Tab-separated table of C-alpha atoms in Angstrom:
chain	number	residue	atom	x	y	z
A	1	MET	CA	-82.361	0.670	46.126
A	2	ARG	CA	-83.650	2.880	43.564
A	3	SER	CA	-81.421	3.887	40.928
A	4	ALA	CA	-80.047	0.372	40.520
A	5	PHE	CA	-82.914	-1.480	40.021
A	6	ALA	CA	-83.954	1.588	37.411
A	7	CYS	CA	-80.509	-0.176	36.191
A	8	ALA	CA	-81.998	-3.497	36.162
A	9	VAL	CA	-85.358	-2.689	34.875
A	10	ALA	CA	-83.315	-0.274	31.946
A	11	ALA	CA	-80.473	-3.591	31.611
A	12	ALA	CA	-83.146	-6.518	31.635
A	13	ALA	CA	-85.148	-5.253	28.185
A	14	LEU	CA	-82.282	-3.826	26.711
A	15	LEU	CA	-80.445	-7.911	27.374
A	16	THR	CA	-84.071	-8.534	26.072
A	17	ALA	CA	-83.561	-5.938	22.689
A	18	GLY	CA	-80.777	-7.590	21.534
A	19	ALA	CA	-81.627	-10.729	22.082
A	20	ALA	CA	-84.163	-10.263	19.438
A	21	ALA	CA	-82.020	-8.419	17.759
A	22	ALA	CA	-78.970	-10.385	17.382
A	23	GLN	CA	-80.744	-13.663	16.817
A	24	SER	CA	-77.244	-15.350	19.080
A	25	ALA	CA	-76.340	-17.692	22.105
A	26	PRO	CA	-75.657	-16.090	24.985
A	27	GLU	CA	-72.277	-16.230	25.750
A	28	ALA	CA	-71.541	-15.335	29.825
A	29	ALA	CA	-68.150	-14.680	31.506
A	30	TRP	CA	-67.381	-14.681	34.988
A	31	ASN	CA	-64.871	-13.358	36.774
A	32	VAL	CA	-63.648	-13.118	40.645
A	33	GLY	CA	-60.276	-11.687	42.741
A	34	VAL	CA	-58.410	-9.452	45.110
A	35	VAL	CA	-56.480	-6.477	44.990
A	36	SER	CA	-55.255	-4.584	47.824
A	37	ASP	CA	-57.534	-1.165	48.104
A	38	TYR	CA	-60.751	-0.462	46.110
A	39	VAL	CA	-60.401	2.865	43.900
A	40	PHE	CA	-62.318	3.755	43.122
A	41	ARG	CA	-62.493	7.190	40.632
A	42	GLY	CA	-59.270	8.352	43.020
A	43	PHE	CA	-60.606	7.113	45.865
A	44	SER	CA	-60.698	4.506	47.964
A	45	GLN	CA	-63.550	2.344	49.188
A	46	THR	CA	-62.589	0.514	51.314
A	47	ASP	CA	-60.664	3.241	53.938
A	48	GLU	CA	-56.883	1.500	52.193
A	49	GLU	CA	-57.945	-2.257	52.800
A	50	PRO	CA	-58.490	-4.497	51.033
A	51	ALA	CA	-61.507	-5.819	48.737
A	52	ILE	CA	-63.453	-9.237	47.802
A	53	GLN	CA	-64.840	-8.682	43.500
A	54	GLY	CA	-66.416	-10.662	41.593
A	55	GLY	CA	-68.964	-10.336	38.335
A	56	VAL	CA	-70.610	-11.984	35.427
A	57	ASP	CA	-71.137	-10.464	31.380
A	58	VAL	CA	-73.601	-11.895	29.101
A	59	THR	CA	-73.294	-10.983	25.754
A	60	ILE	CA	-75.323	-11.072	22.907
A	61	GLY	CA	-74.141	-9.864	19.640
A	62	ALA	CA	-73.316	-6.147	20.263
A	63	PHE	CA	-75.811	-5.574	23.293
A	64	TYR	CA	-73.747	-7.311	26.307
A	65	VAL	CA	-75.213	-7.007	30.352
A	66	GLY	CA	-74.412	-7.450	33.117
A	67	ALA	CA	-73.236	-7.566	37.966
A	68	TRP	CA	-70.538	-6.857	38.846
A	69	ALA	CA	-70.037	-6.757	43.401
A	70	SER	CA	-66.913	-5.490	45.405
A	71	SER	CA	-66.512	-5.270	49.566
A	72	VAL	CA	-66.545	-2.030	50.528
A	73	ASP	CA	-66.014	0.379	53.899
A	74	PHE	CA	-66.983	3.932	54.584
A	75	GLY	CA	-66.801	3.333	58.258
A	76	ASP	CA	-70.398	2.823	58.127
A	77	ASP	CA	-72.431	-0.435	58.036
A	78	THR	CA	-72.488	-0.908	54.697
A	79	ASP	CA	-71.172	-4.571	53.161
A	80	ALA	CA	-70.440	-4.604	49.199
A	81	GLU	CA	-71.140	-1.611	46.620
A	82	VAL	CA	-73.207	-3.996	43.681
A	83	ASP	CA	-73.256	-2.621	39.970
A	84	ILE	CA	-76.384	-4.118	37.014
A	85	TYR	CA	-74.967	-2.172	33.914
A	86	GLY	CA	-75.840	-3.372	30.506
A	87	GLY	CA	-75.459	-1.489	27.331
A	88	PHE	CA	-74.107	-1.726	23.456
A	89	ARG	CA	-70.711	-2.130	21.693
A	90	GLY	CA	-70.240	-1.784	17.459
A	91	GLU	CA	-67.800	-0.493	15.168
A	92	ALA	CA	-67.419	2.834	13.312
A	93	GLY	CA	-64.772	4.234	11.388
A	94	GLY	CA	-62.057	3.013	12.278
A	95	PHE	CA	-63.257	3.390	15.771
A	96	ALA	CA	-64.730	0.686	18.668
A	97	PHE	CA	-67.954	2.733	20.738
A	98	ASP	CA	-69.518	1.164	23.585
A	99	VAL	CA	-72.943	3.342	25.523
A	100	GLY	CA	-74.797	2.219	28.523
A	101	ALA	CA	-75.711	2.659	31.888
A	102	ILE	CA	-74.825	1.580	35.259
A	103	GLY	CA	-76.410	1.491	38.195
A	104	TYR	CA	-74.703	1.195	41.452
A	105	GLY	CA	-76.225	-0.097	44.483
A	106	TYR	CA	-74.709	0.033	47.555
A	107	VAL	CA	-75.817	-3.654	50.846
A	108	ASN	CA	-77.471	-2.191	54.247
A	109	ALA	CA	-76.975	1.477	53.317
A	110	PRO	CA	-77.712	3.747	56.207
A	111	ASP	CA	-81.699	4.810	55.755
A	112	GLY	CA	-80.688	8.233	54.589
A	113	ALA	CA	-77.209	7.766	53.380
A	114	ASP	CA	-78.514	8.068	49.538
A	115	TYR	CA	-75.589	5.860	48.541
A	116	ASP	CA	-77.183	4.295	45.491
A	117	PHE	CA	-77.001	6.307	41.319
A	118	LEU	CA	-77.466	5.822	38.143
A	119	GLU	CA	-74.953	7.180	35.353
A	120	PHE	CA	-75.379	7.028	31.854
A	121	LYS	CA	-72.068	5.989	28.886
A	122	ALA	CA	-70.405	7.170	25.719
A	123	ALA	CA	-66.934	5.281	25.321
A	124	ALA	CA	-64.997	5.274	21.814
A	125	SER	CA	-61.236	3.405	21.741
A	126	ARG	CA	-58.832	3.384	19.073
A	127	ALA	CA	-56.187	0.953	18.317
A	128	VAL	CA	-53.201	2.820	16.739
A	129	GLY	CA	-49.661	-0.650	16.005
A	130	PRO	CA	-49.417	-1.532	20.022
A	131	ALA	CA	-51.009	1.164	22.139
A	132	THR	CA	-55.112	1.451	22.069
A	133	PHE	CA	-56.119	5.018	22.608
A	134	GLY	CA	-59.999	5.429	24.781
A	135	ALA	CA	-62.252	8.604	25.003
A	136	ALA	CA	-65.350	7.931	28.463
A	137	LEU	CA	-67.704	10.286	29.532
A	138	TYR	CA	-70.196	9.158	32.373
A	139	TRP	CA	-73.148	11.405	33.035
A	140	SER	CA	-76.134	10.457	36.694
A	141	PRO	CA	-78.425	12.640	37.117
A	142	ASP	CA	-78.421	11.934	41.437
A	143	PHE	CA	-74.991	11.015	41.424
A	144	PHE	CA	-73.351	9.714	45.262
A	145	GLY	CA	-74.001	11.548	48.731
A	146	LEU	CA	-75.296	14.842	48.838
A	147	ASP	CA	-73.939	15.150	45.228
A	148	GLU	CA	-77.040	15.154	42.692
A	149	GLU	CA	-75.802	16.091	38.951
A	150	ALA	CA	-72.387	14.528	38.113
A	151	THR	CA	-70.336	14.483	35.415
A	152	TYR	CA	-66.878	12.659	34.720
A	153	ALA	CA	-65.061	12.557	31.283
A	154	GLU	CA	-61.422	10.223	31.471
A	155	GLY	CA	-58.513	9.488	28.680
A	156	SER	CA	-57.039	6.275	28.190
A	157	VAL	CA	-54.355	4.872	26.744
A	158	ALA	CA	-52.736	0.593	26.968
A	159	PHE	CA	-49.587	-0.525	25.204
A	160	THR	CA	-49.207	-3.637	24.580
A	161	PRO	CA	-45.102	-3.737	24.742
A	162	ALA	CA	-44.615	-7.089	24.621
A	163	GLU	CA	-46.639	-10.874	23.894
A	164	LYS	CA	-48.746	-11.156	28.057
A	165	TRP	CA	-47.916	-8.317	29.018
A	166	THR	CA	-49.883	-4.288	28.779
A	167	VAL	CA	-48.938	-1.023	29.830
A	168	SER	CA	-51.602	1.489	30.207
A	169	GLY	CA	-53.134	4.692	32.020
A	170	ALA	CA	-56.080	7.532	32.675
A	171	VAL	CA	-56.103	10.801	33.482
A	172	GLY	CA	-60.461	11.875	34.372
A	173	HIS	CA	-61.765	14.613	35.841
A	174	GLN	CA	-65.081	14.775	38.263
A	175	TRP	CA	-67.522	18.323	38.009
A	176	LEU	CA	-69.512	17.928	41.332
A	177	ASP	CA	-72.586	20.072	42.035
A	178	VAL	CA	-71.942	20.036	46.113
A	179	ASN	CA	-68.583	18.763	46.523
A	180	ASP	CA	-65.146	20.215	45.116
A	181	ASP	CA	-64.797	19.008	41.485
A	182	TYR	CA	-61.093	16.879	40.777
A	183	ALA	CA	-58.347	15.392	38.668
A	184	THR	CA	-57.965	11.959	39.082
A	185	TRP	CA	-54.874	9.485	37.081
A	186	ASN	CA	-53.635	6.245	37.313
A	187	LEU	CA	-50.455	4.022	35.386
A	188	GLY	CA	-49.743	0.623	36.560
A	189	ALA	CA	-48.788	-2.480	33.777
A	190	GLY	CA	-50.595	-5.613	33.939
A	191	TYR	CA	-49.373	-9.230	33.563
A	192	ALA	CA	-50.906	-12.473	32.253
A	193	VAL	CA	-50.415	-15.104	34.267
A	194	THR	CA	-52.653	-18.221	32.658
A	195	GLU	CA	-54.894	-17.602	29.826
A	196	HIS	CA	-57.916	-17.191	32.878
A	197	VAL	CA	-55.469	-16.136	35.917
A	198	ALA	CA	-54.036	-12.184	35.396
A	199	ILE	CA	-52.625	-9.140	37.699
A	200	ASP	CA	-52.140	-5.793	37.193
A	201	VAL	CA	-50.115	-3.410	39.823
A	202	ARG	CA	-50.879	0.200	39.131
A	203	TYR	CA	-50.214	3.727	40.800
A	204	TYR	CA	-53.714	6.597	41.897
A	205	ASP	CA	-52.913	9.779	42.825
A	206	THR	CA	-55.814	12.783	42.764
A	207	ASP	CA	-55.682	16.828	43.260
A	208	VAL	CA	-57.053	16.653	46.696
A	209	ASP	CA	-55.436	16.118	50.529
A	210	GLY	CA	-57.235	12.798	52.300
A	211	PRO	CA	-55.978	9.873	53.472
A	212	LEU	CA	-58.397	8.312	51.363
A	213	SER	CA	-57.766	10.190	48.103
A	214	ASP	CA	-54.226	10.055	48.461
A	215	SER	CA	-51.611	8.359	46.241
A	216	ARG	CA	-51.540	4.791	46.428
A	217	GLY	CA	-49.750	1.902	44.821
A	218	VAL	CA	-52.893	-1.865	44.620
A	219	ALA	CA	-51.947	-4.924	43.502
A	220	GLY	CA	-54.081	-6.861	42.506
A	221	ILE	CA	-55.355	-10.735	41.542
A	222	LYS	CA	-57.680	-11.884	38.396
A	223	VAL	CA	-59.062	-15.072	38.406
A	224	LEU	CA	-61.737	-15.614	34.002
A	225	PHE	CA	-63.849	-18.164	33.411
């Protein structure tokens, strides 16, 4: 897990720097959930089957570090995806921004599969009335599988039409140096059942023909604590 280890080291250093800079007590938030299909950038990661997911986020002032995991099914011995990430959040000129790094690691991946990778992230968003508009850019020097350098850009909007309800959507484009570039999009609605329980129903699609990238509906429930 070359890339995940590199990101873990970077995240640990970021956390230490954040603790020194912020001089505030860390705050942790946990989550666990189930989805009918784990979709990443338009592609099913579980062969269109349900996934169990969960993670933890630790925030110290404007700095954060966290870990998240999901079951996956690539048709081989790979059991799970484990992500480790860290970054910095702030505000400037009416925009909220987030810069950081994410390490993606895969448990029991076959020898030579080269699944693990590292991505750097820069994102910004702005609230306009009940809507929030966002944009994000991800770059990897050594992407998943055969691809090396890869870039992903996404624009998103989220709208709160009523208390506890959120309607959101996103359009993204993935640039790859070996496989074909492609576009992906999603649209869905979330509902806060309680302060600690949320559900989401979402439609995903891409411009790629294939059983794992075709249009699909996904439902999920998440518990926050």
